[in-house]
Short mmCIF file of C-alpha atoms in Angstrom, two decimals:
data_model
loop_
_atom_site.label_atom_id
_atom_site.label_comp_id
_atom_site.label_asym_id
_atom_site.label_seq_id
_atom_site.Cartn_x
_atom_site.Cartn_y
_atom_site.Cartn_z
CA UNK A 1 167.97 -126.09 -3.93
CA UNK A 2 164.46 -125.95 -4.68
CA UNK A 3 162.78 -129.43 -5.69
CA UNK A 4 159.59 -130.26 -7.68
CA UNK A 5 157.66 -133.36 -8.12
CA UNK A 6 155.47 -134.18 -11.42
CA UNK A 7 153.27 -137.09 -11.91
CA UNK A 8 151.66 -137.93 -15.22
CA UNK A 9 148.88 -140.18 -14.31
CA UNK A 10 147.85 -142.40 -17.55
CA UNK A 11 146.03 -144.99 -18.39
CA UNK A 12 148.22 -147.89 -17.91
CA UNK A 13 150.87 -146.63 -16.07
CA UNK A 14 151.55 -143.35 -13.46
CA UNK A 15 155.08 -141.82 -14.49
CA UNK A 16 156.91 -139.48 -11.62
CA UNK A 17 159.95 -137.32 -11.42
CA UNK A 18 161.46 -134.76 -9.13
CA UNK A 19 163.21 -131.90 -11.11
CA UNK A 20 165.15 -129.13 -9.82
CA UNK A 21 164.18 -125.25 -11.16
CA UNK A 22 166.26 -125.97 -14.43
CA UNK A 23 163.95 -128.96 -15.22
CA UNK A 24 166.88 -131.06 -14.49
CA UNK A 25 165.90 -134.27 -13.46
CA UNK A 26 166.82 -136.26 -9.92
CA UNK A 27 165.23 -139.25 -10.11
CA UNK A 28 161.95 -141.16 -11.69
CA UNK A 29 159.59 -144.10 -12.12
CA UNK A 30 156.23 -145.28 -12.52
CA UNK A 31 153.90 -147.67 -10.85
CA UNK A 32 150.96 -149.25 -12.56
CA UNK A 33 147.84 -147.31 -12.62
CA UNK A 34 145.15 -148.07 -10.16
CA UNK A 35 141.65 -146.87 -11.41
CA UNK A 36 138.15 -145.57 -9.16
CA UNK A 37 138.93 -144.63 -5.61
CA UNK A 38 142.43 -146.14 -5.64
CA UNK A 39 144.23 -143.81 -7.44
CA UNK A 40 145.48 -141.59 -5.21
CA UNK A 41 147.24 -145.07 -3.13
CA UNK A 42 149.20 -145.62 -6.37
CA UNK A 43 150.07 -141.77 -6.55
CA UNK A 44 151.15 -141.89 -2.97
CA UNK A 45 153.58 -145.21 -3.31
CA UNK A 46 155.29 -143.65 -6.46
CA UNK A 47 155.49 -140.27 -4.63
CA UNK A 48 156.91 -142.24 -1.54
CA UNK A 49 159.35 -144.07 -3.82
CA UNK A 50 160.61 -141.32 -5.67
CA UNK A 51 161.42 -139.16 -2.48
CA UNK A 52 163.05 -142.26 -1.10
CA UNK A 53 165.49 -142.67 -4.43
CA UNK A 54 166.10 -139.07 -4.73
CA UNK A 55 167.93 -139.92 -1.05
CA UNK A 56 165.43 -136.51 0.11
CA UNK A 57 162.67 -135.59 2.71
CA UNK A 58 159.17 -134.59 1.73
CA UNK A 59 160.00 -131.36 3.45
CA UNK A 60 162.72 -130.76 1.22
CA UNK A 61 159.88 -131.02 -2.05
CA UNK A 62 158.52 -127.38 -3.03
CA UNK A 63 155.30 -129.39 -4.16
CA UNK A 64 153.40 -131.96 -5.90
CA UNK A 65 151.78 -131.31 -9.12
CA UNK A 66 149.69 -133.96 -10.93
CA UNK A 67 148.40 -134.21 -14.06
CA UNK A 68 145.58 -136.85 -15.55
CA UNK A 69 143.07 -137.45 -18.10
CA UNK A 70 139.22 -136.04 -17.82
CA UNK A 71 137.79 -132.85 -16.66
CA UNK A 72 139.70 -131.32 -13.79
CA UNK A 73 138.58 -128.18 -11.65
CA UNK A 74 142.36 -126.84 -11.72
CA UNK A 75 140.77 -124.51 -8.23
CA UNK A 76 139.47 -127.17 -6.27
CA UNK A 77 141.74 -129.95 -7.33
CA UNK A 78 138.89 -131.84 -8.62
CA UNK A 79 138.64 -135.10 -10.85
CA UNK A 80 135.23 -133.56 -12.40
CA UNK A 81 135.12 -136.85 -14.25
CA UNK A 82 137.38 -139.41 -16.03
CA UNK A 83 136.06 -142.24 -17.72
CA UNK A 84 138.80 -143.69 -18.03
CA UNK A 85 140.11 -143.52 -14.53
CA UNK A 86 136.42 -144.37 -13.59
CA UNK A 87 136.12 -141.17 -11.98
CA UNK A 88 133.42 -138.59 -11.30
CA UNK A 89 133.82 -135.56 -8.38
CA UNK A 90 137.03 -137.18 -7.08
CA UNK A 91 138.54 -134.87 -4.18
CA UNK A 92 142.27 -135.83 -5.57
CA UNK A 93 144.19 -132.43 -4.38
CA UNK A 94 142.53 -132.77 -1.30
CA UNK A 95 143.56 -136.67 -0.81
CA UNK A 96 147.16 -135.51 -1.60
CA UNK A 97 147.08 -132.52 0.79
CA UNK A 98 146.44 -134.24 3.80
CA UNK A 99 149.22 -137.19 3.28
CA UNK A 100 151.92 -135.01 1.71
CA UNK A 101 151.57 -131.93 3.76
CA UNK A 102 152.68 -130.12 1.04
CA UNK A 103 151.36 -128.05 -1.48
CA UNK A 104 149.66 -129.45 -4.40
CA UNK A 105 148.12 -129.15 -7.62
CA UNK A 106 146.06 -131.27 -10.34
CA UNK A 107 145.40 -130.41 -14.06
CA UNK A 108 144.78 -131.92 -17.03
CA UNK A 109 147.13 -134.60 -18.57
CA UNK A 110 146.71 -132.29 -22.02
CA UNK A 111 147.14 -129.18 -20.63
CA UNK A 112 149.64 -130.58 -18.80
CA UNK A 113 151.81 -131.66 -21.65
CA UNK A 114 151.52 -128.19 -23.10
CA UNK A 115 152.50 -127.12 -19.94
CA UNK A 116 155.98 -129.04 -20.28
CA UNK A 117 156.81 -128.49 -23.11
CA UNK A 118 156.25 -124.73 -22.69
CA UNK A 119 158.31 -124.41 -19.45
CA UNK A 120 161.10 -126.82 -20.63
CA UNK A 121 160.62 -127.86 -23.96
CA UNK A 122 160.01 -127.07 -27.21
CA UNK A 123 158.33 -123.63 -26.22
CA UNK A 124 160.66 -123.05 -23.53
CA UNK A 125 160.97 -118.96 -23.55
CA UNK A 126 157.66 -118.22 -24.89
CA UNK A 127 154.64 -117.21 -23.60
CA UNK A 128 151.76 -117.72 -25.68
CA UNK A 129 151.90 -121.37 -26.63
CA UNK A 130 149.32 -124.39 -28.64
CA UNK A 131 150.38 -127.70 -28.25
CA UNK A 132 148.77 -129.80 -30.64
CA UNK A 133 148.73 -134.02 -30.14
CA UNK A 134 148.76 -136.40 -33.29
CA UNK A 135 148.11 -139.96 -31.35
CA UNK A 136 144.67 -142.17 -31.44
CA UNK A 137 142.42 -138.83 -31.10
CA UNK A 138 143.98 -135.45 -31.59
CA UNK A 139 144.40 -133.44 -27.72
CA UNK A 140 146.21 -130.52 -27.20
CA UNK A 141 146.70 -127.73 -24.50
CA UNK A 142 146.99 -124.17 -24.74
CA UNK A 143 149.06 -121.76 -22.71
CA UNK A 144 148.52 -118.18 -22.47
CA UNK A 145 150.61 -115.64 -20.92
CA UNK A 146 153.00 -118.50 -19.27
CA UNK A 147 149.56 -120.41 -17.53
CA UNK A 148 147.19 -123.01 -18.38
CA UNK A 149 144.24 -121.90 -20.21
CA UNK A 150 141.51 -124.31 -18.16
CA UNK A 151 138.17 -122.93 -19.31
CA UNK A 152 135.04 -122.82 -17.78
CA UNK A 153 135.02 -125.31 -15.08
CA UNK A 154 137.85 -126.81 -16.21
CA UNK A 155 136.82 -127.77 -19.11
CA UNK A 156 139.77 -127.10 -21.18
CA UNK A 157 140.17 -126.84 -24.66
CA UNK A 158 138.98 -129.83 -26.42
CA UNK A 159 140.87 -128.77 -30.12
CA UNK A 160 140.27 -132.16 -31.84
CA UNK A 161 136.50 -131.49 -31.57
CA UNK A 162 136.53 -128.49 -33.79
CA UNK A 163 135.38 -128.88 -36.65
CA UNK A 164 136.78 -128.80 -40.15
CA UNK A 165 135.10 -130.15 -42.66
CA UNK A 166 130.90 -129.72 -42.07
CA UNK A 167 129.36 -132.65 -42.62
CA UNK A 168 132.45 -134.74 -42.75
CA UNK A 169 133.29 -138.20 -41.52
CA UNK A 170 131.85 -139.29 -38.35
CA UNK A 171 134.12 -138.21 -34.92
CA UNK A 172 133.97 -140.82 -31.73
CA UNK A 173 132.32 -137.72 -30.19
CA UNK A 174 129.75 -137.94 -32.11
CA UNK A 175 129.79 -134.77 -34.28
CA UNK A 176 130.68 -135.01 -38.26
CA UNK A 177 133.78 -133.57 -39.80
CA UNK A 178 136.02 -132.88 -36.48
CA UNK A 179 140.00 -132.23 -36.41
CA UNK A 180 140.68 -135.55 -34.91
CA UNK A 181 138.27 -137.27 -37.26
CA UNK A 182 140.81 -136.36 -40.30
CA UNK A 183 144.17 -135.33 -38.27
CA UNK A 184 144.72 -138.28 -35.70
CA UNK A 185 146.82 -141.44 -36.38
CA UNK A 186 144.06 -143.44 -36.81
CA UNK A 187 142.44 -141.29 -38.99
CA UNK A 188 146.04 -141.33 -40.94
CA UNK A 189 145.75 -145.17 -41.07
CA UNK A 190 142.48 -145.42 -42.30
CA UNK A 191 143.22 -143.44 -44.70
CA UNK A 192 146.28 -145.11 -45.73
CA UNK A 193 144.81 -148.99 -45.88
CA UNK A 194 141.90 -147.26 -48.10
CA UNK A 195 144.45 -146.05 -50.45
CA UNK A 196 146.55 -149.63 -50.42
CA UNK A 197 142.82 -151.13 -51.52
CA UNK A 198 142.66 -148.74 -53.92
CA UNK A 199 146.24 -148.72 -55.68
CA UNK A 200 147.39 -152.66 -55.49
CA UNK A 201 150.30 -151.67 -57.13
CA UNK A 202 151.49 -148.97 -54.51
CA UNK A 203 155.09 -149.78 -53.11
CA UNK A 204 153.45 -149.82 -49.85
CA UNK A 205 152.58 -153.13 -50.11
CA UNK A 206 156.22 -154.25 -50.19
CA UNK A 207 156.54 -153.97 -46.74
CA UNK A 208 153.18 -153.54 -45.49
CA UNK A 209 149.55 -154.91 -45.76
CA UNK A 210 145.79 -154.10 -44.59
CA UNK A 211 147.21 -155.39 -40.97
CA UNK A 212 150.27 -153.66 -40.36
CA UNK A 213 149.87 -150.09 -42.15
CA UNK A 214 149.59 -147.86 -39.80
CA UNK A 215 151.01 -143.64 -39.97
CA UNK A 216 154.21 -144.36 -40.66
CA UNK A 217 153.49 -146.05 -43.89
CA UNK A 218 152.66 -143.47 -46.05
CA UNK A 219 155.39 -141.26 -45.11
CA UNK A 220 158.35 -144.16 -45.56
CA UNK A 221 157.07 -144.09 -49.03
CA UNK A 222 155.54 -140.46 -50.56
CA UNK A 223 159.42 -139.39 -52.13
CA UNK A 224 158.77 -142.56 -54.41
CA UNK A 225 155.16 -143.87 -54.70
CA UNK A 226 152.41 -141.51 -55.69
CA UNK A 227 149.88 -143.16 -53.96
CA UNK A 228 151.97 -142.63 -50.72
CA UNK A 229 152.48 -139.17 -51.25
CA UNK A 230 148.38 -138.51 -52.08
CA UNK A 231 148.14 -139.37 -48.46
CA UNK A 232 150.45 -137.92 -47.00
CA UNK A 233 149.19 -134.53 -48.68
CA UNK A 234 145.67 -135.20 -48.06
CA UNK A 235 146.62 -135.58 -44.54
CA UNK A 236 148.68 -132.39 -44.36
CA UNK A 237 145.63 -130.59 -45.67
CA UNK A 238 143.01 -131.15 -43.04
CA UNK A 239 146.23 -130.78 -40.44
CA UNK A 240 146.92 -127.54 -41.86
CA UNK A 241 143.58 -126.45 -41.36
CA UNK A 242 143.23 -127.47 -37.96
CA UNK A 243 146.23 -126.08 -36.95
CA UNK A 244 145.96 -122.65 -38.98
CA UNK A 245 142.97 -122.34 -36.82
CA UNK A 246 144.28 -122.47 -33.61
CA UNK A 247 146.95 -119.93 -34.99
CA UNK A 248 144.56 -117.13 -35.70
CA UNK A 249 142.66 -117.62 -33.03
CA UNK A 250 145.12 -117.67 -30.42
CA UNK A 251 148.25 -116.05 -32.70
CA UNK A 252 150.81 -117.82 -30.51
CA UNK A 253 154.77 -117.76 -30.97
CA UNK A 254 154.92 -121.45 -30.92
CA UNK A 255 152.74 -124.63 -31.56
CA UNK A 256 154.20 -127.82 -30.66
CA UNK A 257 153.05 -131.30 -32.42
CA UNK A 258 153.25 -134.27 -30.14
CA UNK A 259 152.32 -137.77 -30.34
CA UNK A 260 153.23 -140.61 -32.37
CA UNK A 261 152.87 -138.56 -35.57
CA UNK A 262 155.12 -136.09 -34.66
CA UNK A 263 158.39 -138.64 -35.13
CA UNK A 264 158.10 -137.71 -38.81
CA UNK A 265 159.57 -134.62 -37.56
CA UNK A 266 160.75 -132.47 -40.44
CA UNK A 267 158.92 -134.36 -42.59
CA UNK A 268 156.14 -133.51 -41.01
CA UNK A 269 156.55 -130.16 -39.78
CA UNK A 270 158.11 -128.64 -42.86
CA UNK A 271 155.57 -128.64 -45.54
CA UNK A 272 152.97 -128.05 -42.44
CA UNK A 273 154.82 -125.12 -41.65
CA UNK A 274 154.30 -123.65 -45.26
CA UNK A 275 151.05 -124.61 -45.31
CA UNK A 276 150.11 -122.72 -41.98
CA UNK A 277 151.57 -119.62 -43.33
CA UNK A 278 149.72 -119.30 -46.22
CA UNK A 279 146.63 -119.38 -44.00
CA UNK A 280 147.99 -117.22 -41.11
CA UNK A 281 145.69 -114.50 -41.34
CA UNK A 282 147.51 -110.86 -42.05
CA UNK A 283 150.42 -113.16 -43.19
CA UNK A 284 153.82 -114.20 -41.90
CA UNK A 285 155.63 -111.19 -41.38
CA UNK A 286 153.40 -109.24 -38.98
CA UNK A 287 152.98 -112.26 -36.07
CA UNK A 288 154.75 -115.45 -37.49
CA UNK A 289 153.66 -118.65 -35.52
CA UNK A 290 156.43 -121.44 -35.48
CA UNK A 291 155.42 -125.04 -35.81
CA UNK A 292 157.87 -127.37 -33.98
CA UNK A 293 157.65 -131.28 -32.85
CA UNK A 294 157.60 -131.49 -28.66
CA UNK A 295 160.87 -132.50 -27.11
CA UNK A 296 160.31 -133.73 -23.72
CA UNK A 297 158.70 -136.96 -25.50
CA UNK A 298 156.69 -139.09 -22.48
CA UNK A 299 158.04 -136.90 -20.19
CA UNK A 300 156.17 -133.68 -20.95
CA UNK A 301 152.88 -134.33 -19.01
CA UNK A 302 155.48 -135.31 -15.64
CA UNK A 303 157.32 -131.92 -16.44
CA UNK A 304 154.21 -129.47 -16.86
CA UNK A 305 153.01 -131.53 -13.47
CA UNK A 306 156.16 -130.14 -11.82
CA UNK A 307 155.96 -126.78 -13.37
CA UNK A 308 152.20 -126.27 -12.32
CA UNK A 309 154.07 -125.79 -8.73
CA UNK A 310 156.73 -124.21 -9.47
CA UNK A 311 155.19 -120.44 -9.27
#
């Protein structure tokens, strides 16, 4: 039986798991994440760990696929650059090769995700796939034919940093009126605690205040308190847009929402859903795109890690 290793390296913590074929799972763990030159030691003690608890040989491992935050030259196995990981032309496939002695492979932690959920969640039997992530910024991955779409250099697909309302609120990037500037959490939150200032009276402030709203709060509330629900529809506007975008461009079966957002699930993905549609270009019934939440939860960047070796 063929095996697979995945590791998701993040930046806190490096999550591994050896799957068979079927995505079924053997073993897994994580290790904390070591940053700069180190990071390949900490990927080598998990790997060494999880081979050891899966009671297996490296020989017996089809190949190591990893996945991680930055730029990555998908060809060349190449950290381009990570600020985070305090990386910059970091030879990690290379690194890998020579202690495993096995194949391997290194993508993006986004495109990585998308990657997962494609091959074994959400997506699972489609080809043509946007995976869309809700958390502190707004990420995604795209997946085209079954494989990762890297871009030039491996630049990806940076779809929070589209942008969607000209001259909009100010981005972390730097540019005005981007995706994640309106569509993240954070964005979400802000948006929220203005509304709380503005409406004292809102039932949100039974249970919350200007500390603990967050993007749950508006949701728990919008069936009963208008102010709750303004939110929650201004939000699903400027998501709708975002994502009706990707859908025309790319006309995919399937894009998947991730990230903390995404636990609304129906309530989320319902009224998104309409929206979408009545922006898919040519309409609904010629090329429908389906808008589900991810599945595979923190696992999906370890499982797309897995996958990348898996053909």
């Amino acid at each position: 039986m063929a095996l697979y290793m995945g590791i998701d390296v993040g930046g806190t913590t490096v999550k591994g798991i050896i799957i068979d074929k079927n995505g079924k799972i053997l073993c897994e763990g994580n290790v904390p994440t070591l940053i700069g030159e180190e990071l390949a030691d900490c990927i080598i003690t998990l790997a060494d760990t999880l081979v050891h608890n899966s009671g297996k040989v490296f020989s017996a491992i089809g190949g190591v696929g990893v996945c991680c935050p930055g730029i990555i030259d998908g060809a060349e196995g190449k950290v381009i650059f990570s600020g985070n990981l305090e990386l910059k032309n970091y030879p990690l496939k290379q690194i890998l090769s020579d202690k495993f002695k096995i194949p391997v492979k290194v993508c993006n932690d986004a495109n990585g995700a998308a990657l997962g959920e494609a091959k074994f969640g959400a997506g699972k039997g489609n080809k043509d796939i946007v995976m869309v992530t809700l958390g502190t910024g707004v990420g995604g991955g795209i997946i085209l034919d079954g494989k990762i779409f890297e871009g030039n250099k491996g630049a990806g697909a940076e779809v929070g940093h589209m942008v969607i309302e000209r001259g909009g609120d100010y981005c972390t990037c730097g540019r005005r009126g981007c995706f994640e500037a309106y569509s993240s959490a954070r964005a979400l939150t802000a948006r929220t605690k203005w509304a709380m200032e503005e409406d004292t009276g809102s039932d949100m402030w039974k249970t919350y205040n200007l500390s603990t709203a967050d993007g749950r709060t508006a949701f728990e509330y919008m069936d009963g308190d208008r102010t709750a629900r303004q939110v929650v529809d201004w939000y699903l506007k400027y998501l709708a847009c975002g994502v009706a975008n990707l859908a025309n461009i790319f006309r995919p079966q399937i894009i998947t929402i991730g990230g903390g957002v995404a636990a609304q699930g129906s309530r989320l993905t319902a009224p998104l859903q309409k929206l979408v549609d009545e922006e898919l270009f040519g309409g609904v019934d010629y090329a429908p795109v389906k808008i589900e939440c991810a599945t595979l939860g923190t696992r999906a960047g370890a499982y797309g890690a897995a996958a990348l070796v898996m053909d």
